């Protein structure tokens, strides 16, 4: 099993380059960075975790720039978007940026994508929240055409790309795409169609959901043993919790070390690093 961290990186926290080096030097396997372009002040959409929206969501860095910077100062760890709001991004520009990161990092990028929850944020990008899942699907399929083909094209409801050249191509073929979300039919159908794995939030119900996902992968004619399952959990380190996630089918656990305070962020990272080192020694 791999162990990684996910972190909302802000202008008030530690530099992303410092965190990336510490993650690699600490023996962890990866760093995941989430994506929000902005947060409308209206706040009509409730924070899905409940309570007030943490300040870090208002101040997070641009995701792809941060991922590129993390990749540039490391040599081993996987860097990933956790998760990229694909429906809100131009698929041609985004495909090129992601391919550049993978090519320049030597094939260390994983693209976690999600549908988004902030309806006002989507609206500012011209995205109807009711179509965000279908739009996400088309954006990813269009990006995969650009990544995989010398002359690429795509025609859909939301995306139209005439036959085109687009380089660089990712080192990884295919570039792994993991879909974030609850264990719903839509999420599992999308993983079966274009995804290499699943990013559930937390691990509740993992043991029941993963067999259903593997069955859906098999029915699509793909090998279910290749499926990646990367639950994003809190920074709390507990061997029983991780044991349960592993039994449930997790291939990697990503601990959330986000904090409004730089000291607490570093303390969380140190705690995760020590926990993983202890686990690997036993």
XYZ file of N, CA and C in Angstrom:
846
model
N 0.830 -1.186 0.000
C 0.000 0.000 0.000
C 0.873 1.248 0.000
N 0.419 2.270 -0.769
C 1.117 3.544 -0.800
C 0.489 4.501 0.208
N 1.274 5.482 0.628
C 0.801 6.493 1.571
C 1.184 7.865 1.039
N 0.226 8.768 1.051
C 0.451 10.098 0.523
C -0.275 11.113 1.386
N -0.139 12.382 1.014
C -0.879 13.437 1.704
C -1.598 14.283 0.669
N -2.709 14.874 1.097
C -3.415 15.859 0.297
C -3.440 17.153 1.096
N -3.355 18.275 0.384
C -3.216 19.544 1.084
C -3.768 20.687 0.254
N -4.619 21.505 0.882
C -5.035 22.773 0.275
C -3.905 23.769 0.522
N -3.179 24.109 -0.530
C -2.019 24.978 -0.407
C -2.472 26.425 -0.581
N -2.074 27.300 0.342
C -2.527 28.686 0.298
C -1.356 29.662 0.296
N -1.699 30.935 0.111
C -0.675 31.970 0.125
C -0.185 32.288 1.527
N -0.846 31.749 2.544
C -0.438 31.992 3.927
C 0.261 30.795 4.560
N 0.308 29.689 3.864
C 0.904 28.483 4.422
C 2.331 28.286 3.955
N 2.897 27.119 4.229
C 4.249 26.818 3.766
C 4.307 26.767 2.249
N 5.452 27.052 1.704
C 5.601 27.003 0.251
C 5.419 25.575 -0.245
N 4.774 25.452 -1.394
C 4.514 24.127 -1.949
C 5.812 23.384 -2.246
N 6.860 24.106 -2.636
C 8.127 23.438 -2.916
C 8.721 22.834 -1.643
N 8.575 23.531 -0.519
C 9.081 22.997 0.751
C 8.293 21.765 1.170
N 6.977 21.838 1.047
C 6.142 20.685 1.417
C 6.479 19.485 0.534
N 6.617 19.710 -0.770
C 6.902 18.600 -1.684
C 8.224 17.922 -1.329
N 9.235 18.724 -1.039
C 10.522 18.131 -0.633
C 10.377 17.328 0.657
N 9.631 17.866 1.626
C 9.452 17.174 2.899
C 8.685 15.865 2.720
N 7.693 15.873 1.831
C 6.946 14.644 1.544
C 7.882 13.585 0.970
N 8.711 13.982 0.028
C 9.639 13.025 -0.581
C 10.711 12.576 0.412
N 11.310 13.520 1.123
C 12.354 13.174 2.085
C 11.811 12.324 3.226
N 10.527 12.480 3.536
C 9.913 11.707 4.616
C 9.516 10.297 4.222
N 9.767 9.922 2.973
C 9.484 8.558 2.541
C 8.065 8.303 2.110
N 7.264 9.351 1.980
C 5.892 9.171 1.505
C 5.888 9.004 -0.010
N 4.721 8.638 -0.538
C 4.645 8.254 -1.945
C 4.040 9.307 -2.856
N 3.335 10.295 -2.284
C 2.700 11.243 -3.182
C 2.121 12.451 -2.477
N 1.777 13.441 -3.309
C 1.191 14.691 -2.842
C 0.059 15.055 -3.790
N -1.131 15.267 -3.208
C -2.326 15.605 -3.982
C -2.754 17.034 -3.647
N -3.122 17.799 -4.665
C -3.495 19.197 -4.483
C -4.867 19.436 -5.114
N -5.814 20.007 -4.367
C -7.162 20.231 -4.898
C -7.253 21.495 -5.749
N -8.428 21.710 -6.314
C -8.615 22.748 -7.319
C -9.868 23.573 -7.026
N -9.682 24.874 -6.834
C -10.779 25.846 -6.870
C -10.205 27.113 -7.490
N -10.896 27.660 -8.478
C -10.412 28.891 -9.096
C -10.709 30.104 -8.227
N -11.853 30.102 -7.546
C -12.291 31.216 -6.724
C -13.498 30.736 -5.922
N -13.871 31.480 -4.909
C -15.057 31.161 -4.115
C -15.965 32.393 -4.097
N -17.102 32.346 -4.794
C -18.019 33.481 -4.749
C -18.467 33.796 -3.321
N -18.583 35.069 -3.027
C -18.896 35.523 -1.673
C -20.307 35.136 -1.257
N -21.213 34.942 -2.199
C -22.622 34.698 -1.865
C -22.815 33.516 -0.926
N -22.006 32.461 -1.094
C -22.060 31.267 -0.244
C -23.447 30.656 -0.172
N -24.191 30.660 -1.274
C -25.491 29.999 -1.301
C -25.339 28.483 -1.230
N -24.234 27.971 -1.774
C -23.976 26.534 -1.716
C -23.344 26.180 -0.379
N -23.945 25.287 0.402
C -23.351 24.943 1.701
C -22.068 24.141 1.529
N -21.162 24.313 2.469
C -19.935 23.524 2.492
C -20.303 22.061 2.733
N -19.896 21.148 1.847
C -20.374 19.762 1.941
C -19.945 19.022 3.204
N -18.879 19.494 3.867
C -18.445 18.836 5.094
C -19.173 19.374 6.317
N -20.033 20.393 6.108
C -20.791 20.970 7.210
C -20.060 22.129 7.863
N -20.824 23.028 8.464
C -20.219 24.161 9.160
C -19.762 25.242 8.198
N -18.946 26.150 8.722
C -18.432 27.256 7.924
C -17.336 26.789 6.969
N -17.271 27.446 5.842
C -16.225 27.136 4.872
C -14.869 27.551 5.442
N -13.903 26.622 5.527
C -12.579 26.995 6.038
C -11.937 28.088 5.188
N -11.194 28.952 5.829
C -10.590 30.097 5.140
C -9.654 29.656 4.021
N -9.040 28.490 4.152
C -8.079 28.055 3.142
C -8.710 27.912 1.753
N -10.021 27.647 1.685
C -10.671 27.525 0.383
C -10.715 28.857 -0.346
N -10.692 29.947 0.386
C -10.696 31.271 -0.232
C -9.321 31.661 -0.750
N -8.287 30.989 -0.265
C -6.925 31.459 -0.498
C -6.032 30.425 -1.195
N -6.630 29.368 -1.738
C -5.799 28.302 -2.295
C -5.093 28.748 -3.577
N -3.905 28.172 -3.786
C -3.122 28.475 -4.974
C -3.738 27.810 -6.207
N -3.305 28.269 -7.386
C -3.750 27.640 -8.625
C -3.197 26.221 -8.667
N -4.089 25.254 -8.903
C -3.728 23.849 -8.705
C -2.633 23.368 -9.648
N -2.771 23.607 -10.936
C -1.796 23.065 -11.878
C -0.428 23.722 -11.726
N -0.422 25.021 -11.427
C 0.866 25.684 -11.167
C 1.533 25.084 -9.934
N 0.748 24.834 -8.885
C 1.314 24.253 -7.665
C 1.822 22.843 -7.900
N 1.072 22.049 -8.647
C 1.506 20.679 -8.944
C 2.806 20.694 -9.747
N 2.895 21.586 -10.717
C 4.116 21.683 -11.522
C 5.313 22.064 -10.659
N 5.102 22.987 -9.716
C 6.198 23.387 -8.839
C 6.617 22.235 -7.928
N 5.645 21.478 -7.434
C 5.971 20.319 -6.594
C 6.767 19.283 -7.384
N 6.365 19.063 -8.623
C 7.075 18.088 -9.451
C 8.494 18.538 -9.754
N 8.691 19.847 -9.880
C 9.995 20.366 -10.304
C 11.085 20.207 -9.254
N 10.695 20.058 -7.983
C 11.706 19.964 -6.920
C 11.785 18.554 -6.329
N 11.111 17.584 -6.955
C 11.142 16.201 -6.485
C 11.543 15.292 -7.639
N 11.884 14.058 -7.290
C 12.311 13.105 -8.309
C 11.579 11.774 -8.223
N 10.922 11.506 -7.110
C 10.346 10.177 -6.901
C 8.833 10.179 -6.697
N 8.316 11.093 -5.897
C 6.906 11.019 -5.502
C 5.965 11.271 -6.680
N 4.776 10.697 -6.548
C 3.708 10.978 -7.492
C 3.057 12.301 -7.102
N 2.772 13.128 -8.081
C 2.043 14.371 -7.847
C 0.685 14.237 -8.521
N -0.338 14.787 -7.875
C -1.664 14.603 -8.431
C -2.609 15.730 -8.115
N -3.650 15.834 -8.911
C -4.748 16.760 -8.632
C -5.784 16.004 -7.829
N -6.168 16.607 -6.718
C -7.086 15.876 -5.846
C -8.166 16.777 -5.254
N -9.163 17.164 -6.062
C -9.392 16.775 -7.438
C -9.510 18.003 -8.331
N -9.260 17.773 -9.638
C -9.365 18.817 -10.637
C -10.821 18.963 -11.069
N -11.304 20.193 -11.105
C -12.691 20.452 -11.505
C -12.734 20.588 -13.026
N -12.768 19.449 -13.686
C -12.570 19.396 -15.136
C -13.644 20.150 -15.908
N -14.870 20.161 -15.418
C -15.949 20.839 -16.147
C -15.715 22.331 -16.245
N -14.972 22.901 -15.305
C -14.736 24.340 -15.264
C -13.487 24.761 -16.044
N -12.810 23.802 -16.657
C -11.536 24.107 -17.328
C -11.627 23.814 -18.821
N -11.001 24.672 -19.615
C -10.916 24.431 -21.051
C -10.135 23.135 -21.290
N -10.726 22.160 -21.994
C -10.048 20.865 -22.100
C -8.768 20.893 -22.929
N -8.671 21.786 -23.921
C -7.460 21.829 -24.742
C -6.294 22.384 -23.928
N -6.511 23.517 -23.286
C -5.463 24.128 -22.469
C -5.071 23.221 -21.311
N -6.079 22.618 -20.667
C -5.821 21.761 -19.507
C -5.081 20.495 -19.909
N -5.468 19.901 -21.042
C -4.778 18.699 -21.524
C -3.303 18.983 -21.768
N -3.013 20.138 -22.351
C -1.620 20.479 -22.642
C -0.828 20.713 -21.357
N -1.454 21.393 -20.388
C -0.770 21.638 -19.118
C -0.477 20.325 -18.392
N -1.442 19.438 -18.337
C -1.253 18.169 -17.640
C -0.210 17.300 -18.347
N -0.268 17.258 -19.670
C 0.724 16.481 -20.419
C 2.126 17.037 -20.205
N 2.233 18.356 -20.115
C 3.536 18.983 -19.867
C 4.090 18.574 -18.510
N 3.241 18.589 -17.487
C 3.690 18.179 -16.152
C 4.151 16.729 -16.168
N 3.374 15.845 -16.800
C 3.755 14.430 -16.820
C 5.044 14.225 -17.612
N 5.160 14.879 -18.755
C 6.342 14.702 -19.590
C 7.597 15.243 -18.908
N 7.477 16.397 -18.284
C 8.632 17.021 -17.657
C 9.005 16.359 -16.327
N 8.042 15.709 -15.673
C 8.335 15.029 -14.399
C 8.788 13.591 -14.602
N 8.832 13.141 -15.848
C 9.224 11.757 -16.097
C 8.115 10.758 -15.828
N 6.871 11.199 -15.944
C 5.738 10.281 -15.797
C 5.298 10.079 -14.368
N 5.156 11.180 -13.598
C 4.792 11.052 -12.185
C 3.457 11.708 -11.843
N 2.655 12.028 -12.837
C 1.393 12.715 -12.591
C 0.224 11.746 -12.571
N -0.694 11.970 -11.641
C -1.993 11.317 -11.676
C -3.060 12.398 -11.666
N -4.037 12.253 -12.547
C -5.084 13.257 -12.686
C -6.334 12.783 -11.941
N -6.532 13.331 -10.752
C -7.785 13.103 -10.052
C -8.778 14.155 -10.495
N -9.972 13.727 -10.890
C -10.976 14.694 -11.350
C -12.243 14.547 -10.512
N -12.985 15.655 -10.428
C -14.242 15.643 -9.694
C -15.259 16.523 -10.390
N -16.513 16.405 -9.974
C -17.597 17.138 -10.622
C -17.815 18.524 -10.020
N -17.354 18.733 -8.798
C -17.529 20.020 -8.148
C -18.779 20.076 -7.296
N -18.750 20.961 -6.293
C -19.898 21.103 -5.395
C -20.371 22.550 -5.271
N -19.522 23.510 -5.650
C -19.861 24.918 -5.470
C -20.581 25.442 -6.716
N -21.880 25.545 -6.636
C -22.696 25.881 -7.797
C -22.411 27.293 -8.318
N -22.134 28.238 -7.416
C -21.837 29.589 -7.858
C -20.492 29.660 -8.589
N -19.530 28.873 -8.126
C -18.234 28.819 -8.807
C -18.411 28.305 -10.232
N -19.200 27.235 -10.381
C -19.462 26.694 -11.716
C -20.134 27.723 -12.612
N -21.123 28.424 -12.052
C -21.884 29.390 -12.847
C -20.984 30.474 -13.410
N -19.983 30.894 -12.631
C -19.065 31.918 -13.117
C -18.223 31.430 -14.284
N -18.096 30.119 -14.410
C -17.389 29.528 -15.551
C -18.341 29.183 -16.692
N -19.597 29.550 -16.558
C -20.570 29.241 -17.596
C -21.035 27.807 -17.601
N -20.896 27.123 -16.466
C -21.267 25.713 -16.363
C -22.596 25.590 -15.628
N -23.568 24.999 -16.275
C -24.836 24.674 -15.629
C -24.580 23.522 -14.660
N -24.827 23.721 -13.367
C -24.553 22.637 -12.409
C -25.241 21.321 -12.752
N -26.376 21.380 -13.426
C -27.092 20.154 -13.777
C -26.374 19.354 -14.857
N -25.480 19.998 -15.590
C -24.757 19.296 -16.655
C -23.309 19.005 -16.291
N -22.900 19.280 -15.048
C -21.477 19.205 -14.730
C -20.913 17.799 -14.869
N -21.692 16.770 -14.588
C -21.172 15.401 -14.712
C -20.975 15.033 -16.180
N -21.964 15.356 -17.011
C -21.837 15.070 -18.441
C -20.717 15.899 -19.061
N -20.581 17.143 -18.628
C -19.523 17.994 -19.148
C -18.149 17.483 -18.705
N -18.032 17.063 -17.446
C -16.770 16.490 -16.962
C -16.366 15.301 -17.823
N -17.327 14.418 -18.082
C -17.049 13.238 -18.911
C -16.490 13.649 -20.267
N -17.137 14.591 -20.944
C -16.679 14.987 -22.269
C -15.314 15.670 -22.214
N -15.095 16.492 -21.214
C -13.799 17.160 -21.109
C -12.676 16.138 -20.940
N -12.907 15.107 -20.111
C -11.870 14.089 -19.917
C -11.669 13.279 -21.198
N -12.759 12.875 -21.846
C -12.622 12.101 -23.082
C -11.893 12.909 -24.158
N -12.188 14.200 -24.233
C -11.504 15.045 -25.208
C -10.017 15.156 -24.872
N -9.692 15.336 -23.574
C -8.285 15.410 -23.183
C -7.564 14.112 -23.506
N -8.221 12.985 -23.297
C -7.578 11.706 -23.592
C -7.287 11.555 -25.078
N -8.151 12.087 -25.925
C -7.859 12.072 -27.356
C -6.590 12.874 -27.648
N -6.460 14.015 -27.023
C -5.280 14.856 -27.239
C -4.018 14.204 -26.686
N -4.141 13.488 -25.589
C -2.981 12.821 -24.992
C -2.527 11.608 -25.798
N -3.469 10.909 -26.410
C -3.184 9.575 -26.933
C -2.951 9.518 -28.439
N -3.345 10.553 -29.174
C -3.322 10.468 -30.637
C -2.455 11.556 -31.255
N -1.739 11.184 -32.314
C -0.915 12.169 -33.018
C -1.789 13.245 -33.650
N -2.871 12.827 -34.269
C -3.882 13.763 -34.756
C -5.156 13.463 -33.993
N -5.586 14.420 -33.185
C -6.691 14.183 -32.259
C -7.900 15.026 -32.639
N -9.083 14.489 -32.366
C -10.318 15.232 -32.560
C -11.364 14.706 -31.593
N -12.379 15.523 -31.351
C -13.476 15.095 -30.485
C -14.717 15.911 -30.834
N -15.842 15.237 -30.885
C -17.125 15.900 -31.125
C -18.125 15.415 -30.088
N -18.638 16.338 -29.301
C -19.634 16.006 -28.295
C -20.630 17.133 -28.146
N -21.420 17.046 -27.108
C -22.406 18.083 -26.842
C -21.758 19.362 -26.347
N -20.709 19.221 -25.531
C -20.078 20.375 -24.890
C -18.699 20.707 -25.449
N -18.078 19.773 -26.151
C -16.713 19.954 -26.644
C -16.656 19.614 -28.123
N -15.988 20.458 -28.882
C -15.771 20.198 -30.300
C -14.338 20.576 -30.646
N -13.550 19.585 -31.047
C -12.156 19.807 -31.412
C -11.941 19.236 -32.810
N -11.580 20.088 -33.741
C -11.255 19.636 -35.090
C -9.947 18.857 -35.061
N -9.691 18.019 -36.073
C -8.426 17.276 -36.093
C -7.236 18.210 -35.869
N -6.436 17.872 -34.859
C -5.413 18.806 -34.387
C -4.169 18.070 -33.937
N -3.032 18.802 -33.988
C -1.802 18.355 -33.353
C -1.711 18.990 -31.970
N -1.238 18.239 -31.017
C -1.070 18.791 -29.669
C 0.021 18.008 -28.950
N 1.128 18.666 -28.693
C 2.218 18.085 -27.924
C 2.500 18.976 -26.715
N 3.182 18.446 -25.685
C 3.763 17.099 -25.602
C 2.703 16.043 -25.311
N 3.097 14.799 -25.493
C 2.274 13.678 -25.051
C 2.775 13.238 -23.673
N 1.886 12.749 -22.820
C 2.322 12.251 -21.512
C 3.290 11.074 -21.656
N 4.204 10.969 -20.718
C 5.075 9.789 -20.662
C 4.232 8.546 -20.400
N 3.303 8.664 -19.479
C 2.439 7.532 -19.143
C 1.361 7.375 -20.220
N 1.278 6.182 -20.749
C 0.242 5.878 -21.726
C -0.517 4.638 -21.276
N -1.733 4.807 -20.777
C -2.458 6.067 -20.671
C -2.088 6.833 -19.401
N -2.277 8.142 -19.458
C -2.130 8.973 -18.267
C -3.259 8.623 -17.306
N -2.952 8.211 -16.067
C -4.016 7.723 -15.176
C -4.957 8.835 -14.730
N -6.246 8.563 -14.873
C -7.312 9.459 -14.421
C -8.109 8.732 -13.348
N -8.214 9.325 -12.176
C -9.017 8.776 -11.084
C -10.207 9.693 -10.855
N -11.377 9.112 -10.628
C -12.598 9.881 -10.466
C -12.954 9.959 -8.987
N -13.175 11.181 -8.506
C -13.562 11.372 -7.118
C -15.062 11.461 -6.966
N -15.558 10.984 -5.826
C -16.991 11.089 -5.574
C -17.526 9.942 -4.759
N -18.805 10.023 -4.474
C -19.493 8.976 -3.723
C -19.667 7.732 -4.600
N -19.948 6.581 -3.985
C -20.091 5.340 -4.763
C -21.440 5.258 -5.479
N -21.614 6.123 -6.487
C -22.862 6.164 -7.235
C -22.709 5.475 -8.585
N -23.833 5.220 -9.221
C -23.798 4.590 -10.534
C -23.041 5.462 -11.541
N -23.281 6.774 -11.514
C -22.620 7.660 -12.465
C -21.110 7.627 -12.278
N -20.662 7.726 -11.032
C -19.225 7.695 -10.769
C -18.619 6.386 -11.254
N -19.249 5.270 -10.938
C -18.705 3.970 -11.341
C -18.764 3.777 -12.850
N -19.822 4.279 -13.500
C -19.884 4.200 -14.963
C -18.758 5.005 -15.598
N -18.472 6.177 -15.054
C -17.408 7.000 -15.607
C -16.040 6.350 -15.396
N -15.824 5.763 -14.234
C -14.554 5.065 -14.000
C -14.403 3.918 -14.993
N -15.476 3.178 -15.203
C -15.420 2.042 -16.132
C -15.126 2.501 -17.553
N -15.606 3.695 -17.915
C -15.415 4.184 -19.276
C -14.033 4.775 -19.499
N -13.542 5.603 -18.554
C -12.306 6.327 -18.840
C -11.345 6.432 -17.663
N -11.648 5.811 -16.523
C -10.839 6.012 -15.343
C -9.953 4.834 -14.978
N -8.853 5.155 -14.306
C -7.956 4.125 -13.778
C -8.259 3.793 -12.329
N -9.160 4.579 -11.711
C -9.453 4.311 -10.313
C -10.422 5.309 -9.726
N -10.565 5.198 -8.411
C -11.587 5.931 -7.666
C -10.951 6.643 -6.480
N -11.394 7.877 -6.209
C -10.994 8.623 -5.022
C -12.234 8.851 -4.165
N -12.504 7.969 -3.196
C -13.604 8.227 -2.266
C -13.147 9.166 -1.155
N -14.079 9.937 -0.624
C -13.781 10.802 0.518
C -14.055 9.999 1.781
N -12.991 9.724 2.535
C -13.130 8.860 3.701
C -13.212 7.406 3.278
N -13.366 6.540 4.245
C -13.382 5.118 3.934
C -14.652 4.402 4.331
N -15.676 5.165 4.743
C -16.918 4.522 5.188
C -17.565 3.775 4.025
N -17.868 2.506 4.233
C -18.533 1.706 3.222
C -17.641 1.223 2.096
N -16.325 1.384 2.249
C -15.407 1.004 1.177
C -15.498 -0.485 0.859
N -15.553 -1.315 1.891
C -15.569 -2.767 1.681
C -16.791 -3.217 0.891
N -17.900 -2.492 1.035
C -19.108 -2.848 0.298
C -19.072 -2.286 -1.123
N -18.474 -1.097 -1.298
C -18.515 -0.428 -2.594
C -17.506 -0.977 -3.594
N -16.306 -1.306 -3.136
C -15.247 -1.706 -4.063
C -15.615 -2.953 -4.871
N -16.225 -3.998 -4.295
C -16.627 -5.135 -5.138
C -17.597 -4.741 -6.244
N -18.507 -3.813 -5.964
C -19.433 -3.355 -7.003
C -18.678 -2.630 -8.119
N -17.685 -1.819 -7.726
C -16.899 -1.121 -8.728
C -16.077 -2.104 -9.556
N -15.477 -3.074 -8.917
C -14.696 -4.065 -9.661
C -15.574 -4.834 -10.640
N -16.788 -5.152 -10.212
C -17.720 -5.845 -11.110
C -18.055 -4.962 -12.307
N -18.236 -3.665 -12.053
C -18.546 -2.753 -13.160
C -17.363 -2.651 -14.117
N -16.150 -2.642 -13.586
C -14.950 -2.611 -14.421
C -14.875 -3.882 -15.277
N -15.153 -5.026 -14.672
C -15.102 -6.295 -15.404
C -16.143 -6.331 -16.519
N -17.340 -5.809 -16.248
C -18.392 -5.794 -17.272
C -18.053 -4.881 -18.434
N -17.146 -3.931 -18.191
C -16.679 -3.060 -19.269
C -15.543 -3.705 -20.065
N -15.175 -4.932 -19.700
C -14.123 -5.642 -20.415
C -12.720 -5.287 -19.988
N -12.601 -4.728 -18.786
C -11.291 -4.327 -18.278
C -10.909 -5.186 -17.076
N -9.633 -5.152 -16.730
C -9.116 -5.960 -15.631
C -9.372 -5.249 -14.299
N -10.229 -5.763 -13.443
C -10.509 -5.088 -12.173
C -9.330 -5.077 -11.214
N -8.360 -5.955 -11.406
C -7.206 -5.986 -10.504
C -6.304 -4.764 -10.687
N -6.470 -4.057 -11.806
C -5.647 -2.875 -12.056
C -6.228 -1.619 -11.411
N -7.388 -1.730 -10.801
C -8.088 -0.577 -10.247
C -7.320 0.043 -9.079
N -7.182 1.364 -9.104
C -6.632 2.103 -7.976
C -7.777 2.649 -7.130
N -7.642 2.527 -5.824
C -8.624 3.082 -4.883
C -7.850 3.886 -3.857
N -8.062 5.214 -3.855
C -7.260 6.109 -3.027
C -8.186 6.948 -2.148
N -8.605 6.437 -0.993
C -9.439 7.254 -0.113
C -8.666 8.425 0.457
N -9.306 9.589 0.455
C -8.777 10.775 1.112
C -9.359 10.809 2.518
N -8.502 10.802 3.526
C -8.956 10.748 4.907
C -8.406 11.945 5.686
N -8.835 12.063 6.923
C -8.294 13.096 7.795
C -6.837 12.773 8.126
N -6.191 13.696 8.807
C -4.784 13.472 9.171
C -4.624 12.542 10.370
N -5.737 12.112 10.951
C -5.661 11.206 12.099
C -5.012 9.892 11.678
N -3.984 9.493 12.411
C -3.238 8.274 12.081
C -3.631 7.170 13.043
N -4.152 6.101 12.479
C -4.650 4.995 13.288
C -4.458 3.705 12.506
N -3.748 2.757 13.094
C -3.457 1.510 12.383
C -4.724 0.713 12.090
N -5.660 0.705 13.005
C -6.895 -0.033 12.759
C -7.647 0.550 11.569
N -7.666 1.895 11.479
C -8.337 2.537 10.346
C -7.678 2.158 9.030
N -6.352 2.222 8.997
C -5.644 1.918 7.760
C -5.780 0.432 7.416
N -5.744 -0.433 8.437
C -5.963 -1.866 8.191
C -7.322 -2.101 7.534
N -8.344 -1.407 8.042
C -9.693 -1.566 7.498
C -9.759 -1.063 6.059
N -9.094 0.057 5.773
C -9.085 0.576 4.412
C -8.384 -0.396 3.461
N -7.291 -0.970 3.932
C -6.572 -1.932 3.086
C -7.425 -3.169 2.820
N -8.075 -3.679 3.850
C -8.967 -4.830 3.646
C -10.111 -4.471 2.707
N -10.535 -3.219 2.750
C -11.639 -2.788 1.906
C -11.270 -2.571 0.455
N -9.976 -2.642 0.138
C -9.563 -2.521 -1.255
C -8.741 -1.297 -1.579
N -8.409 -0.478 -0.584
C -7.597 0.704 -0.844
C -6.197 0.305 -1.302
N -5.704 0.978 -2.314
C -4.333 0.767 -2.786
C -3.396 1.873 -2.300
N -3.988 2.957 -1.822
C -3.235 4.091 -1.298
C -4.143 4.848 -0.341
N -3.561 5.443 0.682
C -4.304 6.305 1.603
C -3.668 7.687 1.561
N -4.509 8.708 1.349
C -4.039 10.090 1.319
C -4.552 10.816 2.557
N -3.646 11.223 3.428
C -4.003 11.918 4.661
C -4.068 13.427 4.388
N -5.150 14.055 4.823
C -5.328 15.491 4.606
C -4.595 16.263 5.706
N -3.559 16.984 5.309
C -2.778 17.760 6.285
C -3.083 19.257 6.182
N -4.172 19.607 5.502
C -4.530 21.021 5.350
C -4.799 21.652 6.706
N -4.365 22.895 6.858
C -4.617 23.634 8.082
C -4.543 25.119 7.781
N -5.221 25.914 8.609
C -5.124 27.365 8.458
C -3.784 27.869 9.001
N -3.058 27.012 9.689
C -1.855 27.421 10.402
C -0.666 26.614 9.890
N 0.450 27.292 9.548
C 1.618 26.605 9.013
C 2.207 25.626 10.015
N 2.231 25.981 11.282
C 2.792 25.095 12.298
C 1.986 23.806 12.371
N 0.673 23.916 12.366
C -0.166 22.720 12.444
C -0.052 21.865 11.188
N 0.113 22.507 10.044
C 0.315 21.749 8.805
C 1.574 20.903 8.905
N 2.644 21.498 9.363
C 3.906 20.758 9.464
C 3.833 19.682 10.542
N 3.134 19.968 11.623
C 2.960 18.951 12.657
C 2.185 17.758 12.116
N 1.153 18.035 11.318
C 0.369 16.950 10.724
C 1.221 16.119 9.774
N 2.041 16.791 8.953
C 2.908 16.060 8.034
C 3.920 15.208 8.798
N 4.493 15.750 9.845
C 5.444 14.980 10.652
C 4.775 13.778 11.297
N 3.551 13.950 11.757
C 2.823 12.841 12.371
C 2.544 11.734 11.343
N 2.136 12.116 10.144
C 1.874 11.127 9.100
C 3.161 10.414 8.701
N 4.245 11.178 8.559
C 5.526 10.588 8.182
C 5.994 9.564 9.218
N 5.873 9.908 10.496
C 6.281 8.984 11.557
C 5.396 7.745 11.573
N 4.106 7.935 11.354
C 3.164 6.815 11.335
C 3.499 5.844 10.204
N 3.764 6.364 9.012
C 4.067 5.501 7.877
C 5.399 4.777 8.105
N 6.382 5.480 8.656
C 7.671 4.824 8.931
C 7.491 3.686 9.940
N 6.689 3.911 10.975
C 6.416 2.870 11.962
C 5.708 1.690 11.317
N 4.755 1.983 10.468
C 3.969 0.922 9.827
C 4.854 0.059 8.921
N 5.752 0.700 8.229
C 6.600 -0.041 7.311
C 7.703 -0.824 8.002
N 7.995 -0.458 9.248
C 9.004 -1.199 10.007
C 8.426 -2.458 10.639
N 7.098 -2.481 10.810
C 6.456 -3.612 11.504
C 6.082 -4.709 10.521
